[in-house]
Amino acid sequence: MNAMIGDSVTVRESKSEPQALTGKKRSKSTSKFPDVSFPSTEAEAQATELLSKLESWDFDAIELDRVSGGNALYLVSKALFAKYRFGSKYYIGESMISRFCLEVQKGYHNKENPYHNSVHAADVLQCLNYFIVMCGITKYLTEFDVFAAVIAAMVHDIQHPGLSNSFQIARQAEMAIIYNDRSVLENFH
């Protein structure tokens, strides 16, 4: 099964391992992103170049999202899972990682929310990585702390409605009622 992300890029969903995502044996692919179909080799090359800056303050999450057809969070998440080898450390299969990253990305309301969306989450995730690497805080963190921080950055605004606490309270939204009109969005997250 495939899920369309953006206008021209498809992220394939599957319970099988990545080489069998389409149900067919894959010929030797030169793609660094076998589970993302880019509109062109130029777009894939641009994504590769942008992802090479994950440890730079010059990283451009908006441009990565544009060239990848709306897959910035997915690509940054997968890159950091690979960099920190979370799969092998915590016995998580590659297909499970792919599925998790896709589901997180799908949990953001990109069309309805111009700020608290998956591009913002990709940017926050990259900034977290930047600070971990550049500030040397790994000497104060366990590997599991880094894993937890990466997951937290990925999901920190998932399902954010894009409307303020005051708006939620004034319209008597379900979440305002649940949290008794107190720090509605903060309690939601």
mmCIF file of C-alpha atoms in Angstrom:
data_model
loop_
_atom_site.group_PDB
_atom_site.id
_atom_site.type_symbol
_atom_site.label_atom_id
_atom_site.label_comp_id
_atom_site.label_asym_id
_atom_site.label_seq_id
_atom_site.Cartn_x
_atom_site.Cartn_y
_atom_site.Cartn_z
ATOM 1 C CA MET A 1 0.000 0.000 0.000
ATOM 2 C CA ASN A 2 1.312 3.461 -0.852
ATOM 3 C CA ALA A 3 0.597 6.756 0.867
ATOM 4 C CA MET A 4 0.791 9.959 -1.135
ATOM 5 C CA ILE A 5 2.718 12.641 0.681
ATOM 6 C CA GLY A 6 2.660 15.978 -1.104
ATOM 7 C CA ASP A 7 2.042 16.273 -4.832
ATOM 8 C CA SER A 8 4.693 14.054 -6.356
ATOM 9 C CA VAL A 9 6.442 11.881 -3.802
ATOM 10 C CA THR A 10 5.134 8.587 -2.498
ATOM 11 C CA VAL A 11 6.251 6.948 0.723
ATOM 12 C CA ARG A 12 5.485 3.268 0.564
ATOM 13 C CA GLU A 13 3.819 1.619 3.535
ATOM 14 C CA SER A 14 4.510 -2.035 4.176
ATOM 15 C CA LYS A 15 4.962 -4.575 6.913
ATOM 16 C CA SER A 16 7.723 -6.247 4.930
ATOM 17 C CA GLU A 17 11.359 -5.261 4.781
ATOM 18 C CA PRO A 18 12.255 -2.246 2.593
ATOM 19 C CA GLN A 19 13.669 -4.250 -0.346
ATOM 20 C CA ALA A 20 10.228 -5.844 -0.792
ATOM 21 C CA LEU A 21 8.102 -2.736 -0.233
ATOM 22 C CA THR A 22 6.480 -2.888 -3.645
ATOM 23 C CA GLY A 23 5.950 -6.634 -3.477
ATOM 24 C CA LYS A 24 8.561 -7.182 -6.169
ATOM 25 C CA LYS A 25 12.218 -7.966 -5.844
ATOM 26 C CA ARG A 26 14.056 -4.722 -6.205
ATOM 27 C CA SER A 27 16.945 -4.505 -8.609
ATOM 28 C CA LYS A 28 20.098 -2.996 -7.187
ATOM 29 C CA SER A 29 18.969 0.547 -6.585
ATOM 30 C CA THR A 30 21.340 3.451 -6.276
ATOM 31 C CA SER A 31 18.776 5.359 -4.227
ATOM 32 C CA LYS A 32 19.747 6.329 -0.698
ATOM 33 C CA PHE A 33 16.028 6.494 0.073
ATOM 34 C CA PRO A 34 14.496 3.247 -1.233
ATOM 35 C CA ASP A 35 11.124 3.919 0.400
ATOM 36 C CA VAL A 36 10.652 7.401 -1.096
ATOM 37 C CA SER A 37 9.900 7.976 -4.764
ATOM 38 C CA PHE A 38 11.357 11.309 -5.831
ATOM 39 C CA PRO A 39 10.050 13.079 -8.925
ATOM 40 C CA SER A 40 13.572 13.227 -10.357
ATOM 41 C CA THR A 41 17.153 12.257 -9.644
ATOM 42 C CA GLU A 42 17.858 15.966 -9.202
ATOM 43 C CA ALA A 43 15.314 16.171 -6.377
ATOM 44 C CA GLU A 44 16.891 13.134 -4.694
ATOM 45 C CA ALA A 45 20.345 14.694 -5.058
ATOM 46 C CA GLN A 46 19.047 17.923 -3.505
ATOM 47 C CA ALA A 47 17.544 15.971 -0.592
ATOM 48 C CA THR A 48 20.843 14.150 -0.080
ATOM 49 C CA GLU A 49 22.717 17.460 -0.041
ATOM 50 C CA LEU A 50 20.249 19.005 2.400
ATOM 51 C CA LEU A 51 20.409 15.986 4.722
ATOM 52 C CA SER A 52 24.211 16.237 4.754
ATOM 53 C CA LYS A 53 23.710 19.424 6.770
ATOM 54 C CA LEU A 54 21.912 17.769 9.699
ATOM 55 C CA GLU A 55 24.704 18.933 11.997
ATOM 56 C CA SER A 56 24.762 22.477 10.642
ATOM 57 C CA TRP A 57 22.854 25.570 11.660
ATOM 58 C CA ASP A 58 22.325 26.135 7.909
ATOM 59 C CA PHE A 59 19.983 23.159 7.551
ATOM 60 C CA ASP A 60 16.856 24.088 5.539
ATOM 61 C CA ALA A 61 13.843 22.000 6.537
ATOM 62 C CA ILE A 62 11.510 23.983 4.281
ATOM 63 C CA GLU A 63 13.623 23.305 1.198
ATOM 64 C CA LEU A 64 13.956 19.622 2.134
ATOM 65 C CA ASP A 65 10.189 19.419 2.428
ATOM 66 C CA ARG A 66 9.791 21.074 -0.973
ATOM 67 C CA VAL A 67 12.220 18.809 -2.861
ATOM 68 C CA SER A 68 10.939 15.665 -1.137
ATOM 69 C CA GLY A 69 7.280 16.371 -1.788
ATOM 70 C CA GLY A 70 6.364 16.851 1.855
ATOM 71 C CA ASN A 71 8.624 14.224 3.448
ATOM 72 C CA ALA A 72 11.059 16.338 5.478
ATOM 73 C CA LEU A 73 10.077 14.890 8.852
ATOM 74 C CA TYR A 74 10.163 11.347 7.512
ATOM 75 C CA LEU A 75 13.623 11.812 5.967
ATOM 76 C CA VAL A 76 15.165 13.611 8.952
ATOM 77 C CA SER A 77 13.700 11.018 11.335
ATOM 78 C CA LYS A 78 15.016 8.106 9.274
ATOM 79 C CA ALA A 79 18.430 9.771 8.961
ATOM 80 C CA LEU A 80 18.723 10.234 12.722
ATOM 81 C CA PHE A 81 17.480 6.720 13.476
ATOM 82 C CA ALA A 82 20.265 5.478 11.187
ATOM 83 C CA LYS A 83 22.901 7.866 12.543
ATOM 84 C CA TYR A 84 22.287 6.841 16.149
ATOM 85 C CA ARG A 85 21.696 3.167 15.151
ATOM 86 C CA PHE A 86 18.467 3.013 17.167
ATOM 87 C CA GLY A 87 17.259 0.009 15.184
ATOM 88 C CA SER A 88 20.148 -2.236 16.138
ATOM 89 C CA LYS A 89 20.443 -0.871 19.683
ATOM 90 C CA TYR A 90 16.785 -1.402 20.519
ATOM 91 C CA TYR A 91 15.998 -4.317 18.188
ATOM 92 C CA ILE A 92 13.630 -2.351 15.983
ATOM 93 C CA GLY A 93 13.311 -3.627 12.431
ATOM 94 C CA GLU A 94 13.806 -1.271 9.505
ATOM 95 C CA SER A 95 10.218 -1.707 8.335
ATOM 96 C CA MET A 96 8.941 -0.812 11.820
ATOM 97 C CA ILE A 97 11.116 2.315 11.866
ATOM 98 C CA SER A 98 9.824 3.308 8.430
ATOM 99 C CA ARG A 99 6.218 2.728 9.440
ATOM 100 C CA PHE A 100 6.640 4.649 12.709
ATOM 101 C CA CYS A 101 8.274 7.625 10.964
ATOM 102 C CA LEU A 102 5.519 7.673 8.352
ATOM 103 C CA GLU A 103 2.746 7.501 10.957
ATOM 104 C CA VAL A 104 4.306 10.345 12.941
ATOM 105 C CA GLN A 105 4.552 12.464 9.802
ATOM 106 C CA LYS A 106 0.912 11.704 8.957
ATOM 107 C CA GLY A 107 -0.121 12.819 12.478
ATOM 108 C CA TYR A 108 0.612 16.440 11.677
ATOM 109 C CA HIS A 109 -2.148 18.571 10.145
ATOM 110 C CA ASN A 110 -0.039 20.173 7.428
ATOM 111 C CA LYS A 111 -2.823 21.628 5.325
ATOM 112 C CA GLU A 112 -4.787 23.065 8.231
ATOM 113 C CA ASN A 113 -1.835 24.246 10.289
ATOM 114 C CA PRO A 114 0.668 26.640 8.750
ATOM 115 C CA TYR A 115 3.165 26.437 11.628
ATOM 116 C CA HIS A 116 2.777 23.445 13.948
ATOM 117 C CA ASN A 117 3.200 20.996 11.084
ATOM 118 C CA SER A 118 5.628 18.285 10.017
ATOM 119 C CA VAL A 119 8.107 20.798 8.556
ATOM 120 C CA HIS A 120 8.295 22.500 11.945
ATOM 121 C CA ALA A 121 8.784 19.090 13.583
ATOM 122 C CA ALA A 122 11.602 18.272 11.122
ATOM 123 C CA ASP A 123 13.227 21.603 11.964
ATOM 124 C CA VAL A 124 12.922 21.003 15.723
ATOM 125 C CA LEU A 125 14.308 17.474 15.285
ATOM 126 C CA GLN A 126 17.290 18.767 13.315
ATOM 127 C CA CYS A 127 17.905 21.505 15.919
ATOM 128 C CA LEU A 128 17.874 18.885 18.657
ATOM 129 C CA ASN A 129 20.485 16.901 16.746
ATOM 130 C CA TYR A 130 22.558 20.057 16.210
ATOM 131 C CA PHE A 131 22.594 20.829 19.932
ATOM 132 C CA ILE A 132 23.355 17.224 20.868
ATOM 133 C CA VAL A 133 26.336 17.178 18.519
ATOM 134 C CA MET A 134 27.646 20.743 18.743
ATOM 135 C CA CYS A 135 27.190 21.268 22.481
ATOM 136 C CA GLY A 136 28.652 17.917 23.429
ATOM 137 C CA ILE A 137 25.749 17.030 25.677
ATOM 138 C CA THR A 138 26.056 13.332 24.887
ATOM 139 C CA LYS A 139 28.522 13.073 27.770
ATOM 140 C CA TYR A 140 25.590 13.886 30.059
ATOM 141 C CA LEU A 141 23.050 11.645 28.332
ATOM 142 C CA THR A 142 22.620 7.927 28.007
ATOM 143 C CA GLU A 143 21.944 6.439 24.577
ATOM 144 C CA PHE A 144 18.368 5.910 25.694
ATOM 145 C CA ASP A 145 18.090 9.606 26.651
ATOM 146 C CA VAL A 146 19.064 10.519 23.084
ATOM 147 C CA PHE A 147 16.525 8.015 21.733
ATOM 148 C CA ALA A 148 13.790 9.504 23.938
ATOM 149 C CA ALA A 149 14.736 13.058 22.952
ATOM 150 C CA VAL A 150 14.585 12.203 19.235
ATOM 151 C CA ILE A 151 11.134 10.637 19.646
ATOM 152 C CA ALA A 152 9.970 13.638 21.705
ATOM 153 C CA ALA A 153 11.146 16.086 19.041
ATOM 154 C CA MET A 154 9.413 14.079 16.318
ATOM 155 C CA VAL A 155 6.038 14.088 18.071
ATOM 156 C CA HIS A 156 6.139 17.317 20.078
ATOM 157 C CA ASP A 157 3.325 19.039 18.122
ATOM 158 C CA ILE A 158 1.578 16.022 16.615
ATOM 159 C CA GLN A 159 -2.148 16.689 16.057
ATOM 160 C CA HIS A 160 -1.718 20.331 17.118
ATOM 161 C CA PRO A 161 -4.881 22.082 15.905
ATOM 162 C CA GLY A 162 -3.108 25.374 15.155
ATOM 163 C CA LEU A 163 -5.483 27.404 17.286
ATOM 164 C CA SER A 164 -4.724 29.175 20.569
ATOM 165 C CA ASN A 165 -5.792 28.237 24.079
ATOM 166 C CA SER A 166 -8.152 31.249 24.093
ATOM 167 C CA PHE A 167 -9.807 30.035 20.908
ATOM 168 C CA GLN A 168 -10.218 26.502 22.276
ATOM 169 C CA ILE A 169 -11.784 27.858 25.467
ATOM 170 C CA ALA A 170 -14.054 30.377 23.715
ATOM 171 C CA ARG A 171 -15.504 27.768 21.364
ATOM 172 C CA GLN A 172 -15.737 25.248 24.213
ATOM 173 C CA ALA A 173 -13.704 22.738 22.267
ATOM 174 C CA GLU A 174 -13.590 19.200 23.599
ATOM 175 C CA MET A 175 -9.940 19.543 24.626
ATOM 176 C CA ALA A 176 -10.726 22.754 26.560
ATOM 177 C CA ILE A 177 -13.426 20.893 28.465
ATOM 178 C CA ILE A 178 -11.168 17.908 29.121
ATOM 179 C CA TYR A 179 -8.445 20.158 30.562
ATOM 180 C CA ASN A 180 -10.864 22.424 32.416
ATOM 181 C CA ASP A 181 -9.823 25.525 30.416
ATOM 182 C CA ARG A 182 -6.323 25.427 31.943
ATOM 183 C CA SER A 183 -3.296 25.416 29.640
ATOM 184 C CA VAL A 184 -5.345 23.471 27.122
ATOM 185 C CA LEU A 185 -2.716 22.907 24.405
ATOM 186 C CA GLU A 186 0.116 22.387 26.882
ATOM 187 C CA ASN A 187 -1.872 19.685 28.667
ATOM 188 C CA PHE A 188 -2.882 18.161 25.342
ATOM 189 C CA HIS A 189 0.775 17.660 24.502
#
